[in-house]
Tab-separated table of C-alpha atoms in Angstrom:
chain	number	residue	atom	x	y	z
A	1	UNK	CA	112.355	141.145	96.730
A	2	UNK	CA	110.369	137.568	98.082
A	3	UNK	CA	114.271	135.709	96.916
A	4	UNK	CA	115.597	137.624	100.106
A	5	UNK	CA	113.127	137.238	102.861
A	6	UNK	CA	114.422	135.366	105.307
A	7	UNK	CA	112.620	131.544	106.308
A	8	UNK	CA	110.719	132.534	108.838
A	9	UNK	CA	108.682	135.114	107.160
A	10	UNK	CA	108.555	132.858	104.343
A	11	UNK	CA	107.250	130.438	106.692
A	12	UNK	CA	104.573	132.868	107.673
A	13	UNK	CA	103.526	133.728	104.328
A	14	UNK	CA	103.199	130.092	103.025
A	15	UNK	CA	101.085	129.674	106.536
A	16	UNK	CA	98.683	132.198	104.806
A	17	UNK	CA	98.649	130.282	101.365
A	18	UNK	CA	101.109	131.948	99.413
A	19	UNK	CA	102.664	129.653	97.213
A	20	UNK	CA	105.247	131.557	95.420
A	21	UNK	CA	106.965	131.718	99.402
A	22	UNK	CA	106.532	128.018	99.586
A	23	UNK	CA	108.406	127.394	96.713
A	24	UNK	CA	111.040	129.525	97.708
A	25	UNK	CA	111.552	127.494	100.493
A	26	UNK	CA	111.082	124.136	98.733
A	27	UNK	CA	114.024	125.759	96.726
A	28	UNK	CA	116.223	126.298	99.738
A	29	UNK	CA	115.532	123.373	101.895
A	30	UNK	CA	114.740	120.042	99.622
A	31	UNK	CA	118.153	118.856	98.966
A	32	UNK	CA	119.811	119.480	102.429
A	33	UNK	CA	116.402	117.579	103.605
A	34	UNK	CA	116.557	114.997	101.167
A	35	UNK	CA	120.343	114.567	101.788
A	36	UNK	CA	119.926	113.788	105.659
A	37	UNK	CA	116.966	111.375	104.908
A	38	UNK	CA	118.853	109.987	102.476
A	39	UNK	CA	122.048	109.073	104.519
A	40	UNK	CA	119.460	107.961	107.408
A	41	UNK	CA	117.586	105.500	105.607
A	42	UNK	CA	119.963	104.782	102.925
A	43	UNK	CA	117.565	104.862	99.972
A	44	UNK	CA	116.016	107.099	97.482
A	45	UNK	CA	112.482	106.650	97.477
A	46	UNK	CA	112.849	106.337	101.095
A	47	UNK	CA	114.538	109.302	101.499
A	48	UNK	CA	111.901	110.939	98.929
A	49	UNK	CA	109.032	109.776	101.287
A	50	UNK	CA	110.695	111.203	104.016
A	51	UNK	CA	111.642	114.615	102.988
A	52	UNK	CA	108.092	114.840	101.242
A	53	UNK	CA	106.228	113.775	104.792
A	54	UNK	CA	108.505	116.401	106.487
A	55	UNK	CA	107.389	119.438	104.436
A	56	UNK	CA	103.948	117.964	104.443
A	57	UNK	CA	104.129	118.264	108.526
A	58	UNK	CA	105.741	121.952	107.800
A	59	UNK	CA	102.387	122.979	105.337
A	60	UNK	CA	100.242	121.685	108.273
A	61	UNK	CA	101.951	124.142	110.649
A	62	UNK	CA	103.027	126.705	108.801
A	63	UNK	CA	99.970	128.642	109.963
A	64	UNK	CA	101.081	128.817	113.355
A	65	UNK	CA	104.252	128.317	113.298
A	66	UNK	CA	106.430	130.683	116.299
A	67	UNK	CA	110.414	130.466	116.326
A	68	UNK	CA	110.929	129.821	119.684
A	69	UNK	CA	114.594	130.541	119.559
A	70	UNK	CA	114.941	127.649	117.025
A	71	UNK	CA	115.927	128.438	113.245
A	72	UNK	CA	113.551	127.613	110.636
A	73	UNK	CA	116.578	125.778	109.677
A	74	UNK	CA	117.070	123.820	112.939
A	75	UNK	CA	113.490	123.030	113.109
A	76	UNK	CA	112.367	121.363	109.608
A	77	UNK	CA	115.734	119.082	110.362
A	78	UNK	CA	114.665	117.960	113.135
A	79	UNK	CA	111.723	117.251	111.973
A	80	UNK	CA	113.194	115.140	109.143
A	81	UNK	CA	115.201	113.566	111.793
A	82	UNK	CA	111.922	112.260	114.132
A	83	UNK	CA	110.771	111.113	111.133
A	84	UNK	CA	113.803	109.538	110.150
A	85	UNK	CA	114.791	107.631	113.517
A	86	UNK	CA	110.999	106.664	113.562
A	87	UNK	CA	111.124	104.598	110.199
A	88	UNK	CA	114.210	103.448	111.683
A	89	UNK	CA	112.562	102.288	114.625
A	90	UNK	CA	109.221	101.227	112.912
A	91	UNK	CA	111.519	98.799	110.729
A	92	UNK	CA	113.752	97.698	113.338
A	93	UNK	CA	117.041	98.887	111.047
A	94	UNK	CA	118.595	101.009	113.810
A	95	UNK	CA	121.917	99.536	114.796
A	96	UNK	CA	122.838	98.763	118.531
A	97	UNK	CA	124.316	101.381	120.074
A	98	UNK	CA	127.979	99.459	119.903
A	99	UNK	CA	127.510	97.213	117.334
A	100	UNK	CA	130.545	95.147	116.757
A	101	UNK	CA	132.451	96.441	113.231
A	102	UNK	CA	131.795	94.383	110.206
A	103	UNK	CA	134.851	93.989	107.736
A	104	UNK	CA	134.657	94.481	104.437
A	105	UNK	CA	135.540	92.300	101.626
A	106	UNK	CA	138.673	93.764	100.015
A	107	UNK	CA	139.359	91.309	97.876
A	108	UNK	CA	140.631	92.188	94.399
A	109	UNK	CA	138.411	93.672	91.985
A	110	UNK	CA	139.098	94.241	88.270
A	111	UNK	CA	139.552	97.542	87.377
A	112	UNK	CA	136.609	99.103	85.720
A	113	UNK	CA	135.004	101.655	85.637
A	114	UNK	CA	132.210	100.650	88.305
A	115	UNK	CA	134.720	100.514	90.578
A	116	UNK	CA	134.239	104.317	92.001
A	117	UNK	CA	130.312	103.365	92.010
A	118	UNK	CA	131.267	99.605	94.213
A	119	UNK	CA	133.458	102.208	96.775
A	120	UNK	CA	130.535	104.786	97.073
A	121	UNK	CA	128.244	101.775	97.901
A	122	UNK	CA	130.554	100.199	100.059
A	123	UNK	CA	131.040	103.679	102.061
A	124	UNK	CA	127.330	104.043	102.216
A	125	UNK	CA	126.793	100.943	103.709
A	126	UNK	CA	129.658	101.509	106.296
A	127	UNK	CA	127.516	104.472	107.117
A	128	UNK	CA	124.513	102.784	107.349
A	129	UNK	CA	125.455	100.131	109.534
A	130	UNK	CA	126.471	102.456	112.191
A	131	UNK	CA	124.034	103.523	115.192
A	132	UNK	CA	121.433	105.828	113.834
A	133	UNK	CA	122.232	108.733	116.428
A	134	UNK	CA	126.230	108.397	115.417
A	135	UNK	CA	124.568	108.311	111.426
A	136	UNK	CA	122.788	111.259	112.283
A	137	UNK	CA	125.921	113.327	113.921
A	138	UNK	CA	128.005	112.295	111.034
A	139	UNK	CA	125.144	113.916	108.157
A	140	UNK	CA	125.124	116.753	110.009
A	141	UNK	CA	128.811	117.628	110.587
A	142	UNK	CA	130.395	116.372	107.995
A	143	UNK	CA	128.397	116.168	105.319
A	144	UNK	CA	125.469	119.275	106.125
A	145	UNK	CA	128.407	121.107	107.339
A	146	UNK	CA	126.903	122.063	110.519
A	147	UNK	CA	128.654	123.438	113.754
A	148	UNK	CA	128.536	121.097	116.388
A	149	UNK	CA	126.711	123.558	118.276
A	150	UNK	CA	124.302	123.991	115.608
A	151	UNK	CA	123.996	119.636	115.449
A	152	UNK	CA	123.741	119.789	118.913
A	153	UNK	CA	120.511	121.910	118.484
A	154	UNK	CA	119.289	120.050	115.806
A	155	UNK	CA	119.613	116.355	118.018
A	156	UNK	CA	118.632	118.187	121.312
A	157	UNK	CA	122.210	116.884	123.068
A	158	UNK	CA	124.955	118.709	124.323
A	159	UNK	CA	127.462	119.631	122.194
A	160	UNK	CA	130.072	117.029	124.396
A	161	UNK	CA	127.061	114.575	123.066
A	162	UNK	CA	127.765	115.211	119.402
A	163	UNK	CA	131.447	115.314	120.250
A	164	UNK	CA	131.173	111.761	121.384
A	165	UNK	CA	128.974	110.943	119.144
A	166	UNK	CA	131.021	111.844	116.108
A	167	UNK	CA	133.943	110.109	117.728
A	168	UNK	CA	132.484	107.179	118.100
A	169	UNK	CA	131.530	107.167	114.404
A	170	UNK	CA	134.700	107.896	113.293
A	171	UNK	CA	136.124	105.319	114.706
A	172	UNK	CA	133.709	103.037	113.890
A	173	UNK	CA	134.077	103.996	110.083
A	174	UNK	CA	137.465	103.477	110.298
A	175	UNK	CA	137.650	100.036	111.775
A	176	UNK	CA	134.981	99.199	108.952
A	177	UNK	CA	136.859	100.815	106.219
A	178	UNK	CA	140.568	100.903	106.358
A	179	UNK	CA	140.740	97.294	104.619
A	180	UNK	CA	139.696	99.240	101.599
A	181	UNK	CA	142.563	101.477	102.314
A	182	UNK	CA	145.281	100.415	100.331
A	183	UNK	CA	142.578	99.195	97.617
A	184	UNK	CA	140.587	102.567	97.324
A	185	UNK	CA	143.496	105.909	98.194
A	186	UNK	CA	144.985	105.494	94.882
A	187	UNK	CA	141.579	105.685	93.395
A	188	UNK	CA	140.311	108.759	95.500
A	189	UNK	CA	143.366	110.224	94.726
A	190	UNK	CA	143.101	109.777	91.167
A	191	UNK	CA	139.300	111.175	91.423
A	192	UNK	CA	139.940	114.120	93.084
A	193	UNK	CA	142.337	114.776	90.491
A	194	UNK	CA	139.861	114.300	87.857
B	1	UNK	CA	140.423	91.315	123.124
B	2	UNK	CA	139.385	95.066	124.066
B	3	UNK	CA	141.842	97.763	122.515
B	4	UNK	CA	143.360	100.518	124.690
B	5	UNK	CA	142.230	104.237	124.996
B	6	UNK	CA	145.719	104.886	123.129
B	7	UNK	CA	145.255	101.518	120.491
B	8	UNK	CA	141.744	103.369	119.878
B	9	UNK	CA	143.067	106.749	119.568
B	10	UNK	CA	142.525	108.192	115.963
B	11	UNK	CA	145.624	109.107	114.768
B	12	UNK	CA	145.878	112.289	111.972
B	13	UNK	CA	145.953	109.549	109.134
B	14	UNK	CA	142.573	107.777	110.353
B	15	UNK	CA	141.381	111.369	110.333
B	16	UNK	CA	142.028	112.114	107.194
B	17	UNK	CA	141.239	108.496	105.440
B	18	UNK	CA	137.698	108.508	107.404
B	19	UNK	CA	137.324	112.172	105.733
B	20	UNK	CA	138.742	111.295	102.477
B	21	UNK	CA	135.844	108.374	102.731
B	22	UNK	CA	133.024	110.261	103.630
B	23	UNK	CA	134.067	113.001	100.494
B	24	UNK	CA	133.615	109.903	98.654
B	25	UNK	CA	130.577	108.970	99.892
B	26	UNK	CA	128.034	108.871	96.857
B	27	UNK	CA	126.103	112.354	96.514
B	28	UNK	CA	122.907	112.956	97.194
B	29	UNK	CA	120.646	115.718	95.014
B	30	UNK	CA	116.868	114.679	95.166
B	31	UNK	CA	114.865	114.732	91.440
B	32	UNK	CA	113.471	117.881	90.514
B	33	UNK	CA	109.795	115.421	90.979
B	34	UNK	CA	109.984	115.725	94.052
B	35	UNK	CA	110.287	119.411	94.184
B	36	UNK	CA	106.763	119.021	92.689
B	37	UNK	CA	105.586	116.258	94.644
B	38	UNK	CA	106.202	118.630	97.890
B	39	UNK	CA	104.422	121.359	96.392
B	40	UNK	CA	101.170	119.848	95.312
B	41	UNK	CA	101.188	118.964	98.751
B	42	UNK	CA	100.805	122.428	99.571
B	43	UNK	CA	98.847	122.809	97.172
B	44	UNK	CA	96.541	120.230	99.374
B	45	UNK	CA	97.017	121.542	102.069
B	46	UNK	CA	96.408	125.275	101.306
B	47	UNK	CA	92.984	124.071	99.363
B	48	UNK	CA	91.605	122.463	102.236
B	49	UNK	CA	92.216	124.941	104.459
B	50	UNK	CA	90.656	127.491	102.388
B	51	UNK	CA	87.592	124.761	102.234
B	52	UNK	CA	87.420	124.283	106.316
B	53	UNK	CA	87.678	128.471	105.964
B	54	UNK	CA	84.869	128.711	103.611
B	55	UNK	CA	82.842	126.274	105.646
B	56	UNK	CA	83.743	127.862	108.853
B	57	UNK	CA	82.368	131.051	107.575
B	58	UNK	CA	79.164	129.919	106.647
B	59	UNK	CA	78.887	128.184	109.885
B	60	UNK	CA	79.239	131.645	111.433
B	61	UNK	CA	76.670	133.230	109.061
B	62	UNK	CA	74.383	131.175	109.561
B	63	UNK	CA	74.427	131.007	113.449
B	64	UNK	CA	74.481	134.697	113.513
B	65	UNK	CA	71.170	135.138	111.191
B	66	UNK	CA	69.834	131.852	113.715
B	67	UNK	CA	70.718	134.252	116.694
B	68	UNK	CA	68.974	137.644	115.005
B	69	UNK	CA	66.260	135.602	113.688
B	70	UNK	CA	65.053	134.127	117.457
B	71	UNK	CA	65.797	137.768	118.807
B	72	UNK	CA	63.152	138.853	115.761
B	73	UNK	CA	60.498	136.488	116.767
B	74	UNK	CA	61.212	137.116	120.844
B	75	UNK	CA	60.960	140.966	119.852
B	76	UNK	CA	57.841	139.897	117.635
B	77	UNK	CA	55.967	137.819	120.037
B	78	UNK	CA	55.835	140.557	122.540
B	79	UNK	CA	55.110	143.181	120.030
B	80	UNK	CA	52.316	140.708	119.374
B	81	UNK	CA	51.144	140.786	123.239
B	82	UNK	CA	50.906	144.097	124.047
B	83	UNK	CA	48.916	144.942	120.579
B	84	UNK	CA	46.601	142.308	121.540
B	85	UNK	CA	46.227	143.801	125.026
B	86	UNK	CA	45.765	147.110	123.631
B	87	UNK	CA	43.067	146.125	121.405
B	88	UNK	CA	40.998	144.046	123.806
B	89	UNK	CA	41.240	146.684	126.753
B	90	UNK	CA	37.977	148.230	126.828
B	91	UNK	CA	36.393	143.895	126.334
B	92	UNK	CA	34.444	142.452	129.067
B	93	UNK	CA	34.110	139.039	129.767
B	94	UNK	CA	32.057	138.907	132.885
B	95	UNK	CA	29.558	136.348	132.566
B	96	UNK	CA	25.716	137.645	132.911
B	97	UNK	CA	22.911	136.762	135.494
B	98	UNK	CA	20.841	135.470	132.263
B	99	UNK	CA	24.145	133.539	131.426
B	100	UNK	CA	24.007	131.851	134.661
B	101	UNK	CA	20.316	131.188	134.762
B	102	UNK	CA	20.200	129.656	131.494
B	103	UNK	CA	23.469	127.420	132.688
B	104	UNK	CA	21.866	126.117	135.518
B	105	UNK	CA	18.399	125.488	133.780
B	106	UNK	CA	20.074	123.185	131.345
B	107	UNK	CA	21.682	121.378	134.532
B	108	UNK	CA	18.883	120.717	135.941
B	109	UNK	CA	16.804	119.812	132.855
B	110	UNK	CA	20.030	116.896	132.083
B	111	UNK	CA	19.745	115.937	135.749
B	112	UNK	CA	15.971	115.134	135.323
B	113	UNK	CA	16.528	113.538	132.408
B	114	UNK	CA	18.614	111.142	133.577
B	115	UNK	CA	16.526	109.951	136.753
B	116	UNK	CA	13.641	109.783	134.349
B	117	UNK	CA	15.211	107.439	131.960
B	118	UNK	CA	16.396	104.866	135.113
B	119	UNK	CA	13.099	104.965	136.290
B	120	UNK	CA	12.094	103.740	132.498
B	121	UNK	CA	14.353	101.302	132.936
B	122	UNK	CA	13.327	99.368	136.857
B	123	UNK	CA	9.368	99.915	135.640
B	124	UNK	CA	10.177	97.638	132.250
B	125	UNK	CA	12.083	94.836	134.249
């Protein structure tokens, strides 16, 4: 059955011009691609230009494309991610390494019901003000739910790389966000409730 | 003013309020459009490699009737020679003593000619 072939003879088979196995994989792979362009350029037709050039690049070498160790997996991401840190670079949006924290307003808001959609924003641009390497580590730990050994693969670092990398976003997110602390954990609380 | 390594530290709380942020964090699922967008792509792709195929194929056609088609006339141009040699084997072309004679009598004849006509010429001036 084609739904249980694995990605890399999928791969193969959409390299011959079989289009029910590129779909399949279009199935599989779109959001999680979409997802880490998304939180790397922080937009959505950004994001949709992205992930579309990166399966474009996978169509042009699906023919003769060889695992080399790599996942299918591992590879396409990383091909999102050149693509990614390239627009980044192109545009001159990636933050200095050590960028100083910027604090957020937490000034009082009325309660309404935009207020979940204003903390989402403000969380997303927390994100994207940090360093695009730390953004990077953070989409694919925490939010792809990668190993660190599998982000580590994925960035071409060590895994002590990602390590530092992740803890240097961490903290970074937290000097950025904790004003909203008192403001926002009543309301997360009362989400996740919900 | 720097922090410490221990004023820096994360503590369990800034661990879970910087995961209790990014859970927050808005999500982010992609329109089924561009689902379709990726695959007429393909569909782009696959087309114009079956085109660069199809022409690549006909290249190849053609150069191999080119190739069979100069080894036919090689092959005919010496079939050509050695039926012409076989048919004009037993043909002489050795010129004649009557040949000759006649050659050399129209020589001479021109040759007279000639002096004859300057001759014309000096006797008139």
């Amino acid at each position: 059955m084609v739904a249980e072939e694995s990605d890399e003879t999928l791969v193969r088979k959409a390299g011959r011009g079989d289009r029910d196995a590129a779909a399949l994989l279009v199935e599989r792979h779109t959001n999680r691609i979409y997802a880490v362009c998304y939180r790397m350029l922080g937009g959505k037709a950004a994001a949709e230009d992205a992930a579309q050039e990166t399966f474009l690049r996978l169509w042009k070498n699906a023919h003769r494309w060889e695992p080399k160790g790599a996942k299918f997996q591992t590879w396409l991401i990383r091909i999102a991610m050149n693509y990614c840190l390239d627009q980044l670079r192109k545009s001159g949006r990636e933050a200095p390494e050590e960028a100083a924290p910027e604090q957020i307003d937490t000034a009082d808001r009325p309660d309404d019901s935009l207020l979940a959609t204003e903390r989402k924003r403000q969380i997303g641009v927390a994100l994207e003000k940090l360093p695009a390497r730390q953004r990077l580590a953070i989409t694919l730990c925490h939010f792809e739910e990668m190993s660190n050994i599998e982000a580590a693969k994925v960035m071409d670092v060590s895994v002590e790389a990602i390590e530092s990398l992740l803890s240097r976003a961490r903290r970074s997110l937290r000097d950025r966000l904790s004003p909203m602390k008192p403001h926002l954990a009543g309301r997360m609380s009362d989400e996740s409730v919900t | 003013m720097s922090q410490s390594p221990d004023e820096d530290k994360m503590t369990e709380a800034d661990e879970a309020m910087v995961d209790a942020f990014l859970n927050a964090a808005e999500d982010t699922i992609p329109d089924r459009v561009l689902h379709q967008r990726i695959l007429s792509d393909f569909d782009a792709v696959a087309r114009a490699r079956r085109m660069s195929g199809d022409a690549g194929a006909m290249i190849g056609t053609l150069f191999e009737r080119f190739r069979m088609a100069t080894a036919g006339a090689l092959a005919g141009f010496c079939g050509l020679g050695i039926v012409a040699g076989a048919a004009t084997a037993n043909v002489s072309n050795a010129v004649t003593p009557e040949y000759e004679f006649a050659v050399y009598a129209d020589d001479a004849y021109q040759l007279a000619s000639f002096t004859s006509e300057e001759e014309g010429g000096w006797a008139a001036e």
